Coordinates of C-alpha atoms in Angstrom, one line a residue:
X11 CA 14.3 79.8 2.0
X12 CA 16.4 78.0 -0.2
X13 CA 19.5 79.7 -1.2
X14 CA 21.6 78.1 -4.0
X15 CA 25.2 79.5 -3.5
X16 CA 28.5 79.3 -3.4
X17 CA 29.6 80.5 0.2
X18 CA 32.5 82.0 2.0
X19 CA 34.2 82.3 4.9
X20 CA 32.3 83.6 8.1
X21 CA 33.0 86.4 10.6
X22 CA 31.2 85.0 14.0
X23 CA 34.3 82.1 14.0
X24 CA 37.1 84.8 14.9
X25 CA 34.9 87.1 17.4
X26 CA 36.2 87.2 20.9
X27 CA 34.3 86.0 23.1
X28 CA 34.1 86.7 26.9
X29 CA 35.4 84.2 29.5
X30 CA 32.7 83.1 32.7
X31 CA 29.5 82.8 30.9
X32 CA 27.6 81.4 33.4
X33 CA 24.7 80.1 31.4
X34 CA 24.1 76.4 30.1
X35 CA 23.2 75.4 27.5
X36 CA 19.8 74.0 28.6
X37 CA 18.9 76.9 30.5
X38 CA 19.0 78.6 27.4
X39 CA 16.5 76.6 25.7
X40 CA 14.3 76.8 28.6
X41 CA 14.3 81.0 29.1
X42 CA 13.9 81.5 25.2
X43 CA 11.2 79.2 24.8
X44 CA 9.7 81.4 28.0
X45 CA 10.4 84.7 26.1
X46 CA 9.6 83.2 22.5
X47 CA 6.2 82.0 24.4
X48 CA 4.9 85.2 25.8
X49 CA 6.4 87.5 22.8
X50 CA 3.2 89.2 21.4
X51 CA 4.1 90.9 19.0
X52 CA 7.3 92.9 17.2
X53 CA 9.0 95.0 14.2
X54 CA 12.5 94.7 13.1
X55 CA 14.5 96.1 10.3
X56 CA 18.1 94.2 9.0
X57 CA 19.9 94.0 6.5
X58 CA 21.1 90.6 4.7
X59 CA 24.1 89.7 2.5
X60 CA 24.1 86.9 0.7
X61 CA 27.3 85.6 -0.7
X62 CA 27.9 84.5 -4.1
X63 CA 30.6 83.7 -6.9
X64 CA 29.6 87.2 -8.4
X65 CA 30.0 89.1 -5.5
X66 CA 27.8 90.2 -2.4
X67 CA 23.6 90.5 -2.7
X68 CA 22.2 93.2 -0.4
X69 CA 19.0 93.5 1.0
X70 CA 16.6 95.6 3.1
X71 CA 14.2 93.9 5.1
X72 CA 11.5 94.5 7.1
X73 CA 8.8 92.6 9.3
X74 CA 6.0 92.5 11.4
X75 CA 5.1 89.5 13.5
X76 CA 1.7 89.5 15.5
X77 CA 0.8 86.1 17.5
X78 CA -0.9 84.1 16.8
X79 CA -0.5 83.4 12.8
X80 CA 0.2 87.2 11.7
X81 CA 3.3 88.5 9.9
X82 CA 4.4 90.3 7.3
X83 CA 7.9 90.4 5.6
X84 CA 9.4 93.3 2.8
X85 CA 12.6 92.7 1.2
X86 CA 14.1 95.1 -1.3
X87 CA 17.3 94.9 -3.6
X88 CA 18.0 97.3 -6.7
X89 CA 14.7 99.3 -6.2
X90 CA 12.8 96.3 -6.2
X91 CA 10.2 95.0 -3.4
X92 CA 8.9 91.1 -2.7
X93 CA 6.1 91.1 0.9
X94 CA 5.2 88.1 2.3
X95 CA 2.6 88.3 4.2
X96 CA 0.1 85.9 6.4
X97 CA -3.5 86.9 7.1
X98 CA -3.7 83.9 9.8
X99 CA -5.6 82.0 7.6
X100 CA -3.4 82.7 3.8
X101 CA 0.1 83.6 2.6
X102 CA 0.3 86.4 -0.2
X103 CA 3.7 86.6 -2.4
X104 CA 3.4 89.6 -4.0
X105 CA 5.5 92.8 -5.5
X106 CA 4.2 96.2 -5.3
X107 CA 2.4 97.4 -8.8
X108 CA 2.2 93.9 -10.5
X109 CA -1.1 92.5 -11.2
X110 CA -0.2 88.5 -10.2
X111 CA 0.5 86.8 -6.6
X112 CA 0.7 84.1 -5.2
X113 CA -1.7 82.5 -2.3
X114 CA -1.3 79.4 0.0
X115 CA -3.0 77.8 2.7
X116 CA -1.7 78.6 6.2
X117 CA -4.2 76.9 7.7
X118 CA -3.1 73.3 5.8
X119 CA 0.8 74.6 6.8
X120 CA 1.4 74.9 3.3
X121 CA 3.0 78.3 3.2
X122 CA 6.3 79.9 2.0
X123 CA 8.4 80.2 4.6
X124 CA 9.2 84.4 4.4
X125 CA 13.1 84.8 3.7
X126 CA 15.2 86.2 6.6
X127 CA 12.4 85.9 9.3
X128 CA 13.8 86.7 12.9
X129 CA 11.7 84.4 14.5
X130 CA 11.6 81.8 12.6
X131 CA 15.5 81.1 13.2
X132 CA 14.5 81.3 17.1
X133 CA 11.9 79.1 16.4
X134 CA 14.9 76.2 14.1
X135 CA 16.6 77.1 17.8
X136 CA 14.1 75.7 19.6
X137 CA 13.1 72.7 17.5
X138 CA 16.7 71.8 16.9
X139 CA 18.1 68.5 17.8
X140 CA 21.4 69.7 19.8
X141 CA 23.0 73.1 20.0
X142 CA 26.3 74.3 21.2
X143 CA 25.8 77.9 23.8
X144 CA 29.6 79.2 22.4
X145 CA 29.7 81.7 24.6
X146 CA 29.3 85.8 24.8
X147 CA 30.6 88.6 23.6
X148 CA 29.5 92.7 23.2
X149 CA 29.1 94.5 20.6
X150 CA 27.6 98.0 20.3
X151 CA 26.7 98.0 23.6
X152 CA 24.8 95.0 24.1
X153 CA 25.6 91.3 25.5
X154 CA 25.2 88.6 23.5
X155 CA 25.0 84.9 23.2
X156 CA 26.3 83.1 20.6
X157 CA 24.6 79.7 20.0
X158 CA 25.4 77.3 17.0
X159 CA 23.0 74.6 15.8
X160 CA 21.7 72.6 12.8
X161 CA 18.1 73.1 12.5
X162 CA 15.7 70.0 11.2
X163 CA 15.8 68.4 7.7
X164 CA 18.1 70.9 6.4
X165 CA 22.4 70.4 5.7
X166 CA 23.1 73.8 6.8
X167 CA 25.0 75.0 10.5
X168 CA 23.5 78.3 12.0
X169 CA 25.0 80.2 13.9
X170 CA 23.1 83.1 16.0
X171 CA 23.7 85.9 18.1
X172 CA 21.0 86.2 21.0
X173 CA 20.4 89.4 23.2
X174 CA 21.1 88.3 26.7
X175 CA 18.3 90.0 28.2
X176 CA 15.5 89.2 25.3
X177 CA 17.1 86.2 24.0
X178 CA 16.1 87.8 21.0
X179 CA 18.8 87.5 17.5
X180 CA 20.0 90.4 16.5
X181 CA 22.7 88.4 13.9
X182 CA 22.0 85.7 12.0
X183 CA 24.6 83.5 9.6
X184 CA 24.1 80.1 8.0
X185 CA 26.8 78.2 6.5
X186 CA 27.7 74.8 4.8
X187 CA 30.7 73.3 5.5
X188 CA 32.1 76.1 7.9
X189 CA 31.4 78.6 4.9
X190 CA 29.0 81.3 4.7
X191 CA 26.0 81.7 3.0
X192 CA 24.5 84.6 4.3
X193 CA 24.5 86.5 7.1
X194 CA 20.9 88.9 8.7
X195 CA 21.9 91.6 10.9
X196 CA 19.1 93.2 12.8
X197 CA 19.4 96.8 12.7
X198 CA 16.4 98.3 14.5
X199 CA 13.9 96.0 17.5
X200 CA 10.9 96.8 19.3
X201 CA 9.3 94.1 21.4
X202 CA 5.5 93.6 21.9
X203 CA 4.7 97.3 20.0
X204 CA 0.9 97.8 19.1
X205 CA 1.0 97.4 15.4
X206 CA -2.2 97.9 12.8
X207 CA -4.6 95.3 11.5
X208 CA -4.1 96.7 7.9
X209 CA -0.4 95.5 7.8
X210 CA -1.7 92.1 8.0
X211 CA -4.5 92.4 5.0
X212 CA -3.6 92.1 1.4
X213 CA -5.5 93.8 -1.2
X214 CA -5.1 92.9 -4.6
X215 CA -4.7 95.5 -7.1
X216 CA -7.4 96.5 -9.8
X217 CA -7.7 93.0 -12.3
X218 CA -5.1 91.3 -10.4
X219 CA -5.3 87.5 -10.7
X220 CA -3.8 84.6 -8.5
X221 CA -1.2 82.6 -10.1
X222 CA -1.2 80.2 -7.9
X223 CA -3.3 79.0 -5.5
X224 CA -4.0 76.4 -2.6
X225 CA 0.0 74.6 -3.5
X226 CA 0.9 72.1 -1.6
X227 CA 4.2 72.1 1.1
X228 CA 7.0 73.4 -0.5
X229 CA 8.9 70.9 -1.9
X230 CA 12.7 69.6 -3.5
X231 CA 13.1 68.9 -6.5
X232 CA 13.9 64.9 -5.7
X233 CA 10.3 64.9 -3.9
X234 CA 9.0 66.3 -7.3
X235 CA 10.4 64.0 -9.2
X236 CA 8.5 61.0 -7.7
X237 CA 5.1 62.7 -8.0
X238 CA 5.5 64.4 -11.7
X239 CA 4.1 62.2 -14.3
X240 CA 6.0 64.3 -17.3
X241 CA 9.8 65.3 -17.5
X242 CA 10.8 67.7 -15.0
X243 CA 12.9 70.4 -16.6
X244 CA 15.4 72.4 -14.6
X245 CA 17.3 75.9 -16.0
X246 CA 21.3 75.2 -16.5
X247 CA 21.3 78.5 -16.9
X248 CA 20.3 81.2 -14.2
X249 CA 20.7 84.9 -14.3
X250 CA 23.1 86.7 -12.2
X251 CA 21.8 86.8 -8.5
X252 CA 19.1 84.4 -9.0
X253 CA 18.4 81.4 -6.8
X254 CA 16.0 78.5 -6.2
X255 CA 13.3 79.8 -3.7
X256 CA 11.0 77.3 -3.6
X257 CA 9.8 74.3 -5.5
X258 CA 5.7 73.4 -5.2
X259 CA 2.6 71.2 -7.0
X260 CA -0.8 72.9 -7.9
X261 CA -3.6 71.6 -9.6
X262 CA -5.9 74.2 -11.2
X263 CA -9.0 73.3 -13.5
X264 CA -8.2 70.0 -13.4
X265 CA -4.5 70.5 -14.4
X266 CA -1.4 70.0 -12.1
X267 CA 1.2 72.8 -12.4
X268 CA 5.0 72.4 -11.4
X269 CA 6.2 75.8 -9.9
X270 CA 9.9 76.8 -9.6
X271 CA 10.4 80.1 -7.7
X272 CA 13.7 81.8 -8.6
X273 CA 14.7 84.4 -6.2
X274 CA 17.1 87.2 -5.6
X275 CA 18.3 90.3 -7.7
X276 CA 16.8 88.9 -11.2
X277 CA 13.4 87.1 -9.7
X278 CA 11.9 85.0 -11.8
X279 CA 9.2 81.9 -11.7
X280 CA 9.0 79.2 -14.4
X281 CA 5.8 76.8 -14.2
X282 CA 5.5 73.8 -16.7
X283 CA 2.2 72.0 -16.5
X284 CA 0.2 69.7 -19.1
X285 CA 0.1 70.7 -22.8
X286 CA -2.9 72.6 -22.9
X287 CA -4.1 74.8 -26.0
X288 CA -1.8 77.5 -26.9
X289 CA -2.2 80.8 -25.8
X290 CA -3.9 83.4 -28.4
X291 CA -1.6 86.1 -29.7
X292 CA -3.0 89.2 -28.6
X293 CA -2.0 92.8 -29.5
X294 CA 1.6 93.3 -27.3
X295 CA 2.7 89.8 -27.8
X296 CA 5.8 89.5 -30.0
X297 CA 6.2 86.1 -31.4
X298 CA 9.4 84.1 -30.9
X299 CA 11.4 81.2 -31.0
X300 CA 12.4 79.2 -27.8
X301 CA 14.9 76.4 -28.4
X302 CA 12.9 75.7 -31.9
X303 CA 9.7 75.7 -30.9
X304 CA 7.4 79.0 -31.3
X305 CA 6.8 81.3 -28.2
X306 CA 5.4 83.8 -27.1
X307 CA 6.8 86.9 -25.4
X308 CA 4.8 89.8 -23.8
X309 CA 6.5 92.6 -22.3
X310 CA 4.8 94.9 -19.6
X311 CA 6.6 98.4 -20.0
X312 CA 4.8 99.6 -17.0
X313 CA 6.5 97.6 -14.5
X314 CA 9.2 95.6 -16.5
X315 CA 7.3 92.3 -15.5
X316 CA 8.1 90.1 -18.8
X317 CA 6.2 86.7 -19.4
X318 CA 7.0 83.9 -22.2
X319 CA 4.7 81.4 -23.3
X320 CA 5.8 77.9 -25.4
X321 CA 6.0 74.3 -25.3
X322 CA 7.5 71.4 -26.3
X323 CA 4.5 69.4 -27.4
X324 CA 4.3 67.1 -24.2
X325 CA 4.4 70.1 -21.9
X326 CA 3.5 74.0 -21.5
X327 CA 6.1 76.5 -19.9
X328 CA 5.4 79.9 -18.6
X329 CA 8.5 81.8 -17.9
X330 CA 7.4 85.4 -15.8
X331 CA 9.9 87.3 -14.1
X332 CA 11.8 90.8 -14.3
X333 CA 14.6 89.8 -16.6
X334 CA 14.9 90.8 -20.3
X335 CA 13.9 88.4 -23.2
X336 CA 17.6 87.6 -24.0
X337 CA 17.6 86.5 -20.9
X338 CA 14.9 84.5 -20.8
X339 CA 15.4 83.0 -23.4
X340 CA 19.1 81.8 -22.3
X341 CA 16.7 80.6 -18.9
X342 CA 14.5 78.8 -21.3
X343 CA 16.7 76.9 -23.9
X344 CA 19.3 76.1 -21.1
X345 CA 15.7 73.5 -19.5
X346 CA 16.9 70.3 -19.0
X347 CA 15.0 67.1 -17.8
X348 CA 16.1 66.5 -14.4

């Protein structure tokens, strides 16, 4: 998950830990990666809090991991709901009553890697390069190690606090630069639980349609840059709470679509792909102006899911997301060519 914020100071730096902790650090690798490896299944329920300039972004999560290839992830903020979920074959982004998703290709590795996935930061553990056991300390009860790394490819220090016993984390916080970004504490574990088949199958609602579909490995920006033909625009300006997610290439029909997931409190995603014909106005579309050019703007009372349509002539946007037009249309006139 990429998370595009401002961070602050951490908590984990000024815990106390405990003197005589007798494990090493390679030891550590070695009994995880024996746990990790014979871990069948589990739930977990946390709770996240992401820092920004604007103040603190809570969220609910919970998740459902089944080896080999299964898992499920719900995160809710402000009475809204996002699920990730992997079939073993596909990955479905979805939210709850809204008739568009998103599907990759787990089988090509191309998913979406689910925000705030326990086992995923185990996993970064594991594959990291060098890590640093800090020590352990208790809290609530239960003895912990605290282990410090920088997982692969990415500029950001994690720091996490493993169960002695299940060598399981229970607190999570990634920073940059000895700042915060956010910090995942597990409030609720059960190890190797029988869970149901269903949680693992998505059913699309009634006339729901794919927006995207067999996307390649999430990418940055930069890597976009060298494979996009045509200008690649970027928002200036981004609603309160909203981040970059994730950045990926489709091609549909014969047309390539850039895709730039924006998540958090005000979600939104914003594709620009070849000029193609213009969309029809149908009854419910309002017409509107975007930055001088004419648009298009449908609003779906139902379930506050807002889509505009326009272009500049070279290239077609498609701006959908739960944020009002004013909004949107800040979002859209604020595109600049990266």
């Amino acid at each position: 998950m990429v998370l595009r914020v401002r961070p602050r100071l951490g908590v984990l730096l000024v815990l106390l830990l405990l003197s005589g902790c007798t494990m090493t650090q390679d030891k550590l690798v070695k009994n995880a990666a024996k746990k990790a490896g014979a871990l069948k299944s589990y739930y977990a329920e946390a709770e996240a809090v992401v820092f920004s300039p604007e103040g603190e972004q809570r969220y609910s999560v919970r998740q459902w991991v089944q080896a080999p290839g299964f898992w499920r992830v719900e995160v809710k903020a402000d009475g809204q709901e996002q699920v990730f979920l992997c079939d073993g074959s596909q990955v479905f982004v979805y939210q709850p009553g809204v008739a568009e998703y998103y599907r990759f290709d787990a089988a090509k590795k191309v998913e979406v890697p689910p925000p705030f996935l326990l086992i995923g930061y185990l996993e970064d553990l594991l594959r990291a390069p060098s890590l640093k056991l800090e020590g352990r300390y208790k809290e609530a009860g239960r003895d912990v190690y605290i282990v410090s790394f920088t997982p692969v490819r990415q500029d950001e220090n994690t720091k996490v606090c493993l169960d002695r016993r299940d060598l399981f984390p229970l607190v999570v916080e990634t920073f940059r630069e000895d700042e915060i970004l956010y910090r995942l504490t597990c409030t609720k574990l059960q190890l190797n639980p029988r869970l149901e088949a269903s949680l693992f199958i998505f059913f699309p609602p009634a006339g729901a349609e794919v927006t995207a579909h067999c996307l390649t490995v999430p990418i940055s920006l930069e890597e976009a840059k060298s494979s996009w033909v045509l200008p690649l625009y970027v928002p200036q300006y981004l609603p309160e709470g909203s981040r970059l997610f994730s950045v990926t290439l489709s091609e549909e029909d014969g047309c390539r679509h850039l895709i730039q997931i924006y998540d958090g409190i005000s979600s939104f995603t914003l594709i620009q792909r070849e000029k193609s014909e213009s969309p029809v106005q149908t009854p419910g579309m309002e017409e509107v102006t975007v930055g001088g050019y004419r648009g298009l703007f449908r609003r779906n009372i139902s379930d506050g899911l807002n889509t505009l349509y326009w272009s500049d002539g070279t290239s077609d946007f498609v701006l959908t997301g739960f944020i009002s037009l004013p909004e949107m249309l800040k979002v859209a006139e604020s595109l600049r060519a990266d």
